[in-house]
Coordinates of C-alpha atoms (C1' of nucleotides) in Angstrom, one line a residue:
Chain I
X204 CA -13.4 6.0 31.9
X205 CA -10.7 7.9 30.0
X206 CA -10.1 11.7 31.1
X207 CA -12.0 13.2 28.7
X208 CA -15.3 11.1 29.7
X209 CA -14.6 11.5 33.4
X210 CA -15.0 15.0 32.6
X211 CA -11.9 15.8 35.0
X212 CA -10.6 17.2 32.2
X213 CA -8.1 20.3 32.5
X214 CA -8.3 22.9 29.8
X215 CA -5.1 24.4 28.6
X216 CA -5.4 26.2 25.5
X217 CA -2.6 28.6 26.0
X218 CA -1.5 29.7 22.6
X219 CA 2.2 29.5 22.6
X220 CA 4.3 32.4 21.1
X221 CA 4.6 32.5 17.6
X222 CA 8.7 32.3 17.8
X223 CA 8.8 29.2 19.8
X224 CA 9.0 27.2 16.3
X225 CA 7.7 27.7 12.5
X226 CA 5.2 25.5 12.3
X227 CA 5.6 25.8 8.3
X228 CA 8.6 23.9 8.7
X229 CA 6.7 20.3 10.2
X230 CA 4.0 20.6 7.0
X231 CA 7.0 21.5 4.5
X232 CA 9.4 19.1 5.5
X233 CA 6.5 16.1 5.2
X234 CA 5.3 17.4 2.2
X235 CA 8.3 17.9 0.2
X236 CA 10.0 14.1 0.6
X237 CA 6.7 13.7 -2.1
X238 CA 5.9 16.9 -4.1
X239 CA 7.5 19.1 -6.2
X240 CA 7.5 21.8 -4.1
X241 CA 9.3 25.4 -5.8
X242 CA 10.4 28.4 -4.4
X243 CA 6.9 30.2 -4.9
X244 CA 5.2 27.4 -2.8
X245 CA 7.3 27.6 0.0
X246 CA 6.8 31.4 0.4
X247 CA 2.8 31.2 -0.3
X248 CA 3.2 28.3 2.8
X249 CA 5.2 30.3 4.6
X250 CA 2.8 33.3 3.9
X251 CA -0.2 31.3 6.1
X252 CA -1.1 32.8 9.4
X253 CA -1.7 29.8 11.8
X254 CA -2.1 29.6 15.7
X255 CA -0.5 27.4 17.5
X256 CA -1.9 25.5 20.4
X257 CA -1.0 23.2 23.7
X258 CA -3.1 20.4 24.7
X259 CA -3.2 18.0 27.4
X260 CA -3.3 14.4 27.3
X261 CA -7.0 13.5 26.7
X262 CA -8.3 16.8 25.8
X263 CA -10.2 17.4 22.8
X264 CA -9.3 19.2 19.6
X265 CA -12.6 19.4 18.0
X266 CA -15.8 17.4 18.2
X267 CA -18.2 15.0 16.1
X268 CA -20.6 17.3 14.7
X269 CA -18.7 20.5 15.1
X270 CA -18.1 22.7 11.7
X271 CA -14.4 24.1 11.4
X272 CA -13.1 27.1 10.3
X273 CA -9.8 26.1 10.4
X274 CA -7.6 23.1 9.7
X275 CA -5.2 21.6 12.2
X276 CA -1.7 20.1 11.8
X277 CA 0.1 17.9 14.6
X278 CA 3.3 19.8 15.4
X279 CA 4.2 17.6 18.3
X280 CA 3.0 14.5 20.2
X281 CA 0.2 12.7 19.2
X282 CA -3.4 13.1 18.7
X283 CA -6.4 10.5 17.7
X284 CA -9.3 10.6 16.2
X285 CA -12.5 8.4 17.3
X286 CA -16.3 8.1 16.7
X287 CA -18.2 8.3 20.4
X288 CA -20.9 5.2 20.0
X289 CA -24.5 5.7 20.9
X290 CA -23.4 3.3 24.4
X291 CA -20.6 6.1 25.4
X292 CA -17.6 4.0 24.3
X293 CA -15.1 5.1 22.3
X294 CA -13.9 3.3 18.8
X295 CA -10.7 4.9 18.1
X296 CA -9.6 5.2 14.9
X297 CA -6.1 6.2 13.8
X298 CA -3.4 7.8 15.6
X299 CA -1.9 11.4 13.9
X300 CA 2.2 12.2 14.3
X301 CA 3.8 15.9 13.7
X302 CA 3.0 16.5 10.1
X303 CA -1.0 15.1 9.9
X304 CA -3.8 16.6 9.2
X305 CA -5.7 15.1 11.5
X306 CA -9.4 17.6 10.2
X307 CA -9.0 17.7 6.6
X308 CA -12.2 16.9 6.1
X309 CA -13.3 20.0 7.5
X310 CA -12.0 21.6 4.8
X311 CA -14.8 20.1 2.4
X312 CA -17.3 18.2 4.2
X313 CA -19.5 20.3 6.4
X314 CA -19.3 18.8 9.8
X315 CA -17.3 16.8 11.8
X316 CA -18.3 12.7 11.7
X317 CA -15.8 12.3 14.3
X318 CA -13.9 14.1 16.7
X319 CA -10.1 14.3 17.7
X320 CA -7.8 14.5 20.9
X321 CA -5.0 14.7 22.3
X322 CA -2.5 11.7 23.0
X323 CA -0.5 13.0 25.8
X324 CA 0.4 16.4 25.3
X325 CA 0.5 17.7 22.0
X326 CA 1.4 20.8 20.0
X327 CA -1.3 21.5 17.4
X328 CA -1.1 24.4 14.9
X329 CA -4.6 25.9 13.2
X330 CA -4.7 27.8 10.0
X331 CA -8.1 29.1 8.8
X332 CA -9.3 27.4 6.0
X333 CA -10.0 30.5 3.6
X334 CA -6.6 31.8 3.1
X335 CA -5.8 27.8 3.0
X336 CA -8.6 27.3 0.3
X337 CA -7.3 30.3 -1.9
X338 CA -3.6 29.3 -1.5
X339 CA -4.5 26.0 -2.6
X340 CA -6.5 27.8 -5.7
X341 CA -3.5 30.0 -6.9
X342 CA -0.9 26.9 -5.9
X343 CA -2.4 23.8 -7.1
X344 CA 0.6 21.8 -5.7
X345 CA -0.1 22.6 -2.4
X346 CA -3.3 21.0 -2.6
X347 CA -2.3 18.5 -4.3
X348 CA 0.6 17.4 -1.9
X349 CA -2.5 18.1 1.2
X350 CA -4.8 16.4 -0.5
X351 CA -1.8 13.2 -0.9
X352 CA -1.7 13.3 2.9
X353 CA -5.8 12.4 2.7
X354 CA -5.6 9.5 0.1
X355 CA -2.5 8.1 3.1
X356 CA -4.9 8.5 5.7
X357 CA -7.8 7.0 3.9
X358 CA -4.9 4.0 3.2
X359 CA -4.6 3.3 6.8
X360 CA -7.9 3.4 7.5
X361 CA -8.3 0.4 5.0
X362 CA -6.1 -1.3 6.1
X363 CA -7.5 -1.1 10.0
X364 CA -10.6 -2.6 8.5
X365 CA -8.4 -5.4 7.6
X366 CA -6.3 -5.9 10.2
X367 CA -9.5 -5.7 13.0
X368 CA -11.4 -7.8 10.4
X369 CA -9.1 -10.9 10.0
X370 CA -6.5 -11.7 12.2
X371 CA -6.8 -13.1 15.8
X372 CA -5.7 -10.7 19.2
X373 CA -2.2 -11.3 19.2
X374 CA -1.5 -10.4 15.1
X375 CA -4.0 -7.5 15.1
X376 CA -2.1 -5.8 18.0
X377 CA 1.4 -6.9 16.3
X378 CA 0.0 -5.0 13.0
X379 CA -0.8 -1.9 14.9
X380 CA 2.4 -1.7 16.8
X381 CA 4.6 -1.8 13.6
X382 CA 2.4 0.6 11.9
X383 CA 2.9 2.8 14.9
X384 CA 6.6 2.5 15.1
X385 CA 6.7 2.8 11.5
X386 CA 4.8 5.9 11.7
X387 CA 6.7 7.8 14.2
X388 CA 10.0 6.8 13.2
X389 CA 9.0 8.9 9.6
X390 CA 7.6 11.6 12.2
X391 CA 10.7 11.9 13.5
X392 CA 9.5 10.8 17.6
X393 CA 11.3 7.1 17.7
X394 CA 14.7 6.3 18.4
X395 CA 16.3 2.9 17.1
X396 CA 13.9 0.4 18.9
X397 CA 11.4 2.9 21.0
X398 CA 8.9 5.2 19.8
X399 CA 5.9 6.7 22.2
X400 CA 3.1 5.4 21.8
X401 CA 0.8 6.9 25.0
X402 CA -2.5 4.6 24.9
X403 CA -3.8 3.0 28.0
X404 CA -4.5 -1.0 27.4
X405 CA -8.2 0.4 27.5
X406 CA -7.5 2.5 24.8
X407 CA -5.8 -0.3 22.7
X408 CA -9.1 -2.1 23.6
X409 CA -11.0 0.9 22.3
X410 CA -8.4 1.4 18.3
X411 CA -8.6 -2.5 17.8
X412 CA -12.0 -3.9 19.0
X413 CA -11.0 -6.1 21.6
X414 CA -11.6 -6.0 25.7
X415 CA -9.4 -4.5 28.1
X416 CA -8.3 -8.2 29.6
X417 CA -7.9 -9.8 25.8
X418 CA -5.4 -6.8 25.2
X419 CA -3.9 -7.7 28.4
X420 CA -3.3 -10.9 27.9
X421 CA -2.0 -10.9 24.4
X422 CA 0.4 -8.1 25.6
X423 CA 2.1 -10.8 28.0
X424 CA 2.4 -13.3 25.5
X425 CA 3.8 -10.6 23.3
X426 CA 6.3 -9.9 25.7
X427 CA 7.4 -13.4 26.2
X428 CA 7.8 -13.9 22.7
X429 CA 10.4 -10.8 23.1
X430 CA 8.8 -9.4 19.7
X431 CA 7.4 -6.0 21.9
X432 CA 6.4 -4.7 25.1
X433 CA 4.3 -1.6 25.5
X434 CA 4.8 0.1 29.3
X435 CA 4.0 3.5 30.7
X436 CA 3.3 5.2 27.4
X437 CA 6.1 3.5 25.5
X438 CA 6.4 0.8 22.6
X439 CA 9.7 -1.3 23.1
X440 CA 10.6 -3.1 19.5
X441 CA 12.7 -6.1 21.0
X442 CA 12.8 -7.6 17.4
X443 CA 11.3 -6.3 14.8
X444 CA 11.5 -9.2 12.4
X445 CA 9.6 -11.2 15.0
X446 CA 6.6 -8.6 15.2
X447 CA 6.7 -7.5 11.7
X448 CA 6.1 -11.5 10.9
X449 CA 3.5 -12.2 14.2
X450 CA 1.3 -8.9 12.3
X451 CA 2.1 -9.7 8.7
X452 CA 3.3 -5.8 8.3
X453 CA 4.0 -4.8 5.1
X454 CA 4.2 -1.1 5.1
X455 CA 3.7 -0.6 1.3
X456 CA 0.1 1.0 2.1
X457 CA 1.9 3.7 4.5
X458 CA 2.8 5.3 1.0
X459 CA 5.9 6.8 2.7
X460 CA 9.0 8.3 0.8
X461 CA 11.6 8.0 2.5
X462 CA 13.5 11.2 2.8
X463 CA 16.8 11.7 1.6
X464 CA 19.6 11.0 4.3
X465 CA 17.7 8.6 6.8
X466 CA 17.6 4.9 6.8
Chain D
X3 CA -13.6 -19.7 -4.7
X4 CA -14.9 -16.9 -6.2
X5 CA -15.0 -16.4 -10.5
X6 CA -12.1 -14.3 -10.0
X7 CA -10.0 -16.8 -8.0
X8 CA -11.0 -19.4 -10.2
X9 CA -9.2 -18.2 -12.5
X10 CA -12.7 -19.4 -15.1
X11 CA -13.3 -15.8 -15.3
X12 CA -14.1 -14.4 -19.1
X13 CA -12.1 -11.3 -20.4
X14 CA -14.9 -8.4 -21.4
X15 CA -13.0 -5.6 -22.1
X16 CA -15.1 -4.3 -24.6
X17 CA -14.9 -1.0 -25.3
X18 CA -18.1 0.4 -25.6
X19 CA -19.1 2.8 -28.6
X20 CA -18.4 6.6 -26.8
X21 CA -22.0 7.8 -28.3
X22 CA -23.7 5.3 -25.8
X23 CA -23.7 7.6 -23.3
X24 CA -22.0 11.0 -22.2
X25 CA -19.9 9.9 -18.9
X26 CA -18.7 13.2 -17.5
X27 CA -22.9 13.6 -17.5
X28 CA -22.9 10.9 -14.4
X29 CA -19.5 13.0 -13.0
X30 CA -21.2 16.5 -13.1
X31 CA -24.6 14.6 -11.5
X32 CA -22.8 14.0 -8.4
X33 CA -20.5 16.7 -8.0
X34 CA -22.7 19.5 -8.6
X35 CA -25.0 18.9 -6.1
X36 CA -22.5 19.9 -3.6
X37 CA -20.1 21.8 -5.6
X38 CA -20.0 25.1 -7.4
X39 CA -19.2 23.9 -11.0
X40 CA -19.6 27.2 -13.3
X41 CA -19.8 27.0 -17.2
X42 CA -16.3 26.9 -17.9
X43 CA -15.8 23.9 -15.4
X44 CA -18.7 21.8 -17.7
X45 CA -17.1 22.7 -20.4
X46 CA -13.3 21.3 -19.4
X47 CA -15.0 18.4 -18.0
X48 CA -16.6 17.7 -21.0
X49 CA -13.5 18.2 -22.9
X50 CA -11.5 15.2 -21.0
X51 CA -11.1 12.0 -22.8
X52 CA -12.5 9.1 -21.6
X53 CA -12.8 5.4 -22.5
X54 CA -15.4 2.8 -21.2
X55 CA -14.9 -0.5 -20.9
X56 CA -17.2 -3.3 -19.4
X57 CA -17.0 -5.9 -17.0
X58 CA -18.5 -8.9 -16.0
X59 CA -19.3 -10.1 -12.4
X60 CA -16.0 -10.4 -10.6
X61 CA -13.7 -9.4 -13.0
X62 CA -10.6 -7.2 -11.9
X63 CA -10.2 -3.7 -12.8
X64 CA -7.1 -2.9 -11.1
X65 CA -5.2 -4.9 -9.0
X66 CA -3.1 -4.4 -5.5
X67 CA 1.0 -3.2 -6.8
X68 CA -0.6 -1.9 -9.9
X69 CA 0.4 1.8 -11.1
X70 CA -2.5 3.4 -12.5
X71 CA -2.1 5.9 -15.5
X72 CA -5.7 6.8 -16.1
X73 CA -8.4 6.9 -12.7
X74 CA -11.8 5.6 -12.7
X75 CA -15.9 6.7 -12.5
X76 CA -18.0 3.9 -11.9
X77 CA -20.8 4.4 -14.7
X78 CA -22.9 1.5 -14.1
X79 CA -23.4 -1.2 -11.6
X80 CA -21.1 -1.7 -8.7
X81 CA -17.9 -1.8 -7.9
X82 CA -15.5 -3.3 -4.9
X83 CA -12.3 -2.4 -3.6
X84 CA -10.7 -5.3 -1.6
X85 CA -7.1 -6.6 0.1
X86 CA -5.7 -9.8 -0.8
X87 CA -5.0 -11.5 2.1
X88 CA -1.5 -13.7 2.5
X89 CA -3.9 -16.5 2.7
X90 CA -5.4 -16.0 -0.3
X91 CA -8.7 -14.9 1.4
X92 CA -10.2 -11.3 0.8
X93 CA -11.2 -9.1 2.5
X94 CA -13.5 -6.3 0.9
X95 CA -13.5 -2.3 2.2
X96 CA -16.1 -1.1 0.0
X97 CA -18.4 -1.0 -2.3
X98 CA -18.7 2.1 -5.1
X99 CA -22.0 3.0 -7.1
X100 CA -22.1 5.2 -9.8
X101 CA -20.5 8.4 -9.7
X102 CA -17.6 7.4 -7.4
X103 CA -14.2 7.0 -7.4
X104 CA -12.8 3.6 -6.9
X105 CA -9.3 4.5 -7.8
X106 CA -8.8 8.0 -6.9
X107 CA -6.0 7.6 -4.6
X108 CA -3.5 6.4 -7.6
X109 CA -3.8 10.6 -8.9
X110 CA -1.4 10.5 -5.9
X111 CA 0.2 7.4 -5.1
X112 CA 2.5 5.1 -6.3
X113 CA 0.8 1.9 -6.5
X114 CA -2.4 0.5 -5.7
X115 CA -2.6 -0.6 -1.9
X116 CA -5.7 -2.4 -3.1
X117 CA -7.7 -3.9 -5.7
X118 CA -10.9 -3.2 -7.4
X119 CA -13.2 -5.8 -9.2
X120 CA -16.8 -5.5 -10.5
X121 CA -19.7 -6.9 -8.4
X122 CA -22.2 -8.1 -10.8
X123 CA -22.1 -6.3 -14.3
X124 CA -20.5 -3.2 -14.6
X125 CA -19.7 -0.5 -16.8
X126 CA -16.1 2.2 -16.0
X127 CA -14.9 5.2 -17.7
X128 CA -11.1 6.1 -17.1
X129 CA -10.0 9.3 -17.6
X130 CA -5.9 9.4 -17.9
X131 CA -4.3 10.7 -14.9
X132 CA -2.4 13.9 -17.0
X133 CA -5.6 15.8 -18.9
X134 CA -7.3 15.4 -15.5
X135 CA -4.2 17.1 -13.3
X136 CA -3.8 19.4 -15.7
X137 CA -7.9 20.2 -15.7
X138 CA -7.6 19.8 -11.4
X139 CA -4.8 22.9 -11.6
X140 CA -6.3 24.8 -14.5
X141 CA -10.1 24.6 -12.5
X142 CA -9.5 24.2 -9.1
X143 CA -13.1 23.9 -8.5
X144 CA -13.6 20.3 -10.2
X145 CA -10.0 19.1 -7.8
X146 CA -11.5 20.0 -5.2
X147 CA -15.0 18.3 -6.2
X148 CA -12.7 15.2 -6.2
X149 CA -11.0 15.7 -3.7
X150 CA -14.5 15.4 -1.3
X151 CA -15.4 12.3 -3.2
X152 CA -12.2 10.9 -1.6
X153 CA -12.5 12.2 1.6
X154 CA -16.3 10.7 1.8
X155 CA -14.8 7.3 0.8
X156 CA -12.3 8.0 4.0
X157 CA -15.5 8.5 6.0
X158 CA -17.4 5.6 5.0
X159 CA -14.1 3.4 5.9
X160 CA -14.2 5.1 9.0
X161 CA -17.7 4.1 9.7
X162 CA -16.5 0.6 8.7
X163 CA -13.5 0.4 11.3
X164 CA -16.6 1.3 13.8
X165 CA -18.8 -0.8 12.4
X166 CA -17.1 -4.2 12.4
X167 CA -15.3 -3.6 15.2
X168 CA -17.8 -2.7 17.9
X169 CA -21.4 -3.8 16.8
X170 CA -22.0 -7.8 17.0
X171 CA -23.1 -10.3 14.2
X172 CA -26.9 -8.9 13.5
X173 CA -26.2 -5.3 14.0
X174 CA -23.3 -4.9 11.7
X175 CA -25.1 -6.6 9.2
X176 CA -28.3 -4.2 9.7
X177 CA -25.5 -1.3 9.5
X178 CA -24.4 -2.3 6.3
X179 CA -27.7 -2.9 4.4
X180 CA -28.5 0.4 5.6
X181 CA -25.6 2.5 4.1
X182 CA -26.1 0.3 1.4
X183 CA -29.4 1.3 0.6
X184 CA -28.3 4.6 1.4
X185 CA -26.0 4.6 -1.1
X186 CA -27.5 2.8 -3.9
X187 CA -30.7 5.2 -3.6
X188 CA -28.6 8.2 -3.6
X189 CA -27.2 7.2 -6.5
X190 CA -30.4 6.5 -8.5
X191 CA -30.4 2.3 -8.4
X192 CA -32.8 1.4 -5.6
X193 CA -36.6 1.8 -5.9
X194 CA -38.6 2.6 -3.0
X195 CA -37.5 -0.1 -0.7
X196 CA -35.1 -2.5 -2.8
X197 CA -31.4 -1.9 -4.3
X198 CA -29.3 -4.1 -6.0
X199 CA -26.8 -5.4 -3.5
X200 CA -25.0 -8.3 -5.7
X201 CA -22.8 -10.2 -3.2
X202 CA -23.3 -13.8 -2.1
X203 CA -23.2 -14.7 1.4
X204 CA -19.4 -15.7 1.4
X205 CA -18.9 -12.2 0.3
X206 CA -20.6 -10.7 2.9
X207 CA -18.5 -12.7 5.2
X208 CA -15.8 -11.4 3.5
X209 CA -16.8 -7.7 3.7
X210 CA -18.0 -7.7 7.6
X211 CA -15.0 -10.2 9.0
X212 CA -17.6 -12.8 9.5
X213 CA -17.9 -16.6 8.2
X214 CA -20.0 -17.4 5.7
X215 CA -22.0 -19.8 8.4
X216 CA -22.6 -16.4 10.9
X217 CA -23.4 -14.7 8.0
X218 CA -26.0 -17.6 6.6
X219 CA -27.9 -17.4 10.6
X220 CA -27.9 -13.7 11.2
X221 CA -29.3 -13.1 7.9
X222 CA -32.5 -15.5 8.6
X223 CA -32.7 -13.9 12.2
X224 CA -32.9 -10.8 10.1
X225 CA -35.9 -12.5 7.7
X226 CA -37.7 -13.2 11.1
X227 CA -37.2 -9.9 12.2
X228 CA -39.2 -8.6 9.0
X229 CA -36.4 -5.5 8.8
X230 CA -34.9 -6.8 5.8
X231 CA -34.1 -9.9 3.3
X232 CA -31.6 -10.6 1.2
X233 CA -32.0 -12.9 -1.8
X234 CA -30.5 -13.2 -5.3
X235 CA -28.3 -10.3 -5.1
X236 CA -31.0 -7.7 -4.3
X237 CA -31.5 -6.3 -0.5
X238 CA -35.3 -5.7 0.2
X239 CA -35.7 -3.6 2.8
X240 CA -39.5 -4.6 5.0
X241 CA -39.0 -2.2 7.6
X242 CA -36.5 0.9 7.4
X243 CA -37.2 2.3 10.8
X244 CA -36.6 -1.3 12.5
X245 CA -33.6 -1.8 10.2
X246 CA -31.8 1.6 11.1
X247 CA -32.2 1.2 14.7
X248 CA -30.9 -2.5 14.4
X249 CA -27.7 -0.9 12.9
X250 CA -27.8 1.9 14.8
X251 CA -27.4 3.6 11.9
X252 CA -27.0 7.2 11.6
X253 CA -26.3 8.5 7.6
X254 CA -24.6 11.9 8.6
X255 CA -21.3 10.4 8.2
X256 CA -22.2 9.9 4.2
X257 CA -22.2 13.8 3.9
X258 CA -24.8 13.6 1.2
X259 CA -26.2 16.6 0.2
X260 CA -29.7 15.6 -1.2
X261 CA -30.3 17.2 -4.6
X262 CA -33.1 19.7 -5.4
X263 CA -36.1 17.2 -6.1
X264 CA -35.5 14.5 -5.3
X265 CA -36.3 13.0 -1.6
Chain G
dC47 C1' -0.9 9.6 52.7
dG48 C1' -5.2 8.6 50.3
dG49 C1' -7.8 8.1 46.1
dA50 C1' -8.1 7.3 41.3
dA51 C1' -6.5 5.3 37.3
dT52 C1' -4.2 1.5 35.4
dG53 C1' -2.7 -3.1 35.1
dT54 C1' -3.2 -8.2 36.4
dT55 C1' -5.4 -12.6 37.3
dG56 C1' -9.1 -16.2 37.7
dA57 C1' -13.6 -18.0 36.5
dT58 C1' -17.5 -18.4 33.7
dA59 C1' -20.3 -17.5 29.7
dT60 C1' -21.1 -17.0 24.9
dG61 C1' -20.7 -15.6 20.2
dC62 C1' -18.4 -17.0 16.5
dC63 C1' -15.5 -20.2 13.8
dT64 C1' -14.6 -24.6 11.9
dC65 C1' -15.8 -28.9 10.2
dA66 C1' -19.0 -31.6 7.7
dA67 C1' -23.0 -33.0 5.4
dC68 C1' -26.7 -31.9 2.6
dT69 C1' -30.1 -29.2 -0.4
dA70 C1' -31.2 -26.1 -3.9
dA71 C1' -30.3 -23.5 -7.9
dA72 C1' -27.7 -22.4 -11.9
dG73 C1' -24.8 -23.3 -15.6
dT74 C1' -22.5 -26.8 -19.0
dG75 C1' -21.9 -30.2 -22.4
dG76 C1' -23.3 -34.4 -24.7
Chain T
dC76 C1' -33.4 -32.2 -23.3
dC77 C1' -31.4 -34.4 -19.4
dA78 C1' -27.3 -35.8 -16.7
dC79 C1' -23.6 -33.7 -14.7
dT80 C1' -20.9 -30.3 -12.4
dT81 C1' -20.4 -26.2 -10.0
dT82 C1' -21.9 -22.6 -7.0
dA83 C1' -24.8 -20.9 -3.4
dG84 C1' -27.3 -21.6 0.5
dT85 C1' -28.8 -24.2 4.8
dT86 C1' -28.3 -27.0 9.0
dG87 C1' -26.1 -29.5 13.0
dA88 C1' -22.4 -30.3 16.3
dG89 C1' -18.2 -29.2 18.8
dG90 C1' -14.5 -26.3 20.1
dC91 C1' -12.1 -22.1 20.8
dA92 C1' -11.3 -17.2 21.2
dT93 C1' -12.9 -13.4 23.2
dA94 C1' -16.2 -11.0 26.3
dT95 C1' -17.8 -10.3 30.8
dC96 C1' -17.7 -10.3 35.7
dA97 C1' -15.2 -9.7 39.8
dA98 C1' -11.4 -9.3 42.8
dC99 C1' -6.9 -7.7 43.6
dA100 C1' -2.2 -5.4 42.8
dT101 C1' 0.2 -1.6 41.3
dT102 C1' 1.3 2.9 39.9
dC103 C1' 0.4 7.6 39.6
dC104 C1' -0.7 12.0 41.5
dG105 C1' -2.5 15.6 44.3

DNA sequence: CGGAATGTTGATATGCCTCAACTAAAGTGG
DNA sequence: CCACTTTAGTTGAGGCATATCAACATTCCG
């Protein structure tokens, strides 16, 4: 049993104070390494009310089933999406860094087919999606650059039904932990070999369809092939050219540009 | 080996004479059941360009690297999107029925992640990529019509990850005949309790991660359970109750919107 | 310090894969 | 039209990867 199920759960919704950071910052830095954003756009972005919001590791953001008002974008940490299964389990289903948009859907579909939550602690910022809707009516390459962000979600998705389909324990969890590392390292969380990644072994049991021992063990061998090691919360790259070969990574489907001035 | 890998595959890519049919009708079908298309959205959709071409069972459409110029409405028969394994093997992510999008995601991104091929027979209208931005900007409206289509197809992979990860051998088979069916009915090919469902059995395998020989056994288990058959490309379904609770199968996560008059 | 959550290890069971042979159906060419 | 080839489907046998069960060690946290 994860927090959430044990139903242990603390809630902390504390909004934070609107100083503490400009959230329009996290979505216009991601968005502009691929759009042509001008001037105008910036201001009508900058022009969106949004609430910002703490959680706690484990708590949820919004539920299967639940219909939105508002679309949410990872500030900081990390959240995850999932589908609850009829037996109470959990299939998780991709992980979301500072810049996501972890609830797009909500802004078209009518309800929720899945829910999301927190990762560790996470900053999460909310803005309604009427004055998102118009903004993305008078500024079509807002939308646009949003709706980008969907098609990249919709990638990785794929490719999880690939990687989960056809490769064995110890390549399936290689796969995911260069996609991770990949992923925060362009979110801005990893340093040279490190990135967080805050799952339980459970939990990597629950995003790649294995058992908790499997994951276990595959994690050991990992380690002694000195590709990885994920401990307390954290993924360890010992050498990537080992992992990236164990998982047959090629991070082409990440669509990412990368921004001018990093590596 | 499949036609395409055979490389014995015959080229059809005949155009087909425009007055045939009127293929921004089977676009409108779909997207005005769940989106406000006015008068002057008809009339720009009308107005795009389009070219039809046809293709025979297994031939490619686009192909994984590719950097599509014009996107894609399936007008007849099916379509599939698929990786190319390292291996050579496949692995299959979807399936599309008329009205959908295979290719959607290359409006947005630089090269296909993916391919797409026809299953069985199969007729596809492209529209090029800069009359439709320029229509998605001018009428927001039909964009954002699109824009669901793509965020459906992110649900139904979704439901995939879910599906072929957690549920065993029988079940995930039942799962997918029953969106399937789903599918194909909503889009006007199934009769009462049959659809077309044109894969062989090494397919299947191919789009549920299992071997053909799993496949081959759970399907006759199936036969005995009188739920459903599959024979000669078409999926009967005997008993839709027994074949939904089999798969555990719960459509909400299609995010149809049934249209007036129809059931 | 005590209790809960997490990680580790061993033993056993089983679902699925692989290999291999064979049948049935469909398509091809003389 | 029939013989031939190819593709698709079926069946059996054996082995392996992963699940499951169960006990224990460790870390975390109030």
């Amino acid at each position: 049993m994860n927090q959430a199920e044990a139903g242990t759960l603390k809630q902390n919704n504390h909004r934070v104070p609107q100083e503490k950071m400009a959230p329009s910052d996290i979505l216009l830095r991601k968005i502009q390494y691929h759009s042509p954003i001008d001037g105008a756009d910036v201001a009508a972005i900058r022009r969106l009310r949004c609430e910002i919001r703490e959680f706690v590791a484990g708590e949820e953001f919004i539920r299967q089933g639940d219909k939105p008002k508002a679309a949410a974008i990872v500030v900081e940490g990390i959240m995850a999406r999932y589908h609850s299964l009829r037996s109470g389990a959990r299939q998780y289903l991709t992980l979301h860094y500072p810049g996501d948009w972890p609830d797009a859907q909500g802004l078209f579909l009518q309800h929720m087919d899945h829910s999301v939550c927190a990762m560790g602690r996470a900053l999460v910022c909310s803005i309604a999606h009427e004055p998102l809707m118009k903004t993305f009516e008078e500024r079509p390459t807002i939308g646009f650059a949003v709706w980008r962000e969907t098609l990249i979600d919709a990638a990785i998705f794929r490719e999880s039904i690939t990687n989960n389909a056809s490769r064995h324990g110890m390549a399936r969890i290689a796969h995911f932990f260069c996609e991770q590392f990949h992923r925060a390292k362009f979110a801005g969380l990893a340093d040279a070999n490190s990135c967080p990644l805050p799952l339980t072994q459970t939990q990597l049991g629950e995003m790649l369809g294995m058992s908790l021992v499997s994951i276990n063990r595959h994690l050991q061998a990992l380690r002694q092939t000195k590709a990885a090691d994920h401990r307390a919360g954290r993924l360890l790259i010992r050498s990537w050219s080992k992992l990236a070969a164990l998982g047959e990574f090629d991070p082409g489907y990440l669509h990412q540009i990368v921004p001018p001035g990093r590596s």
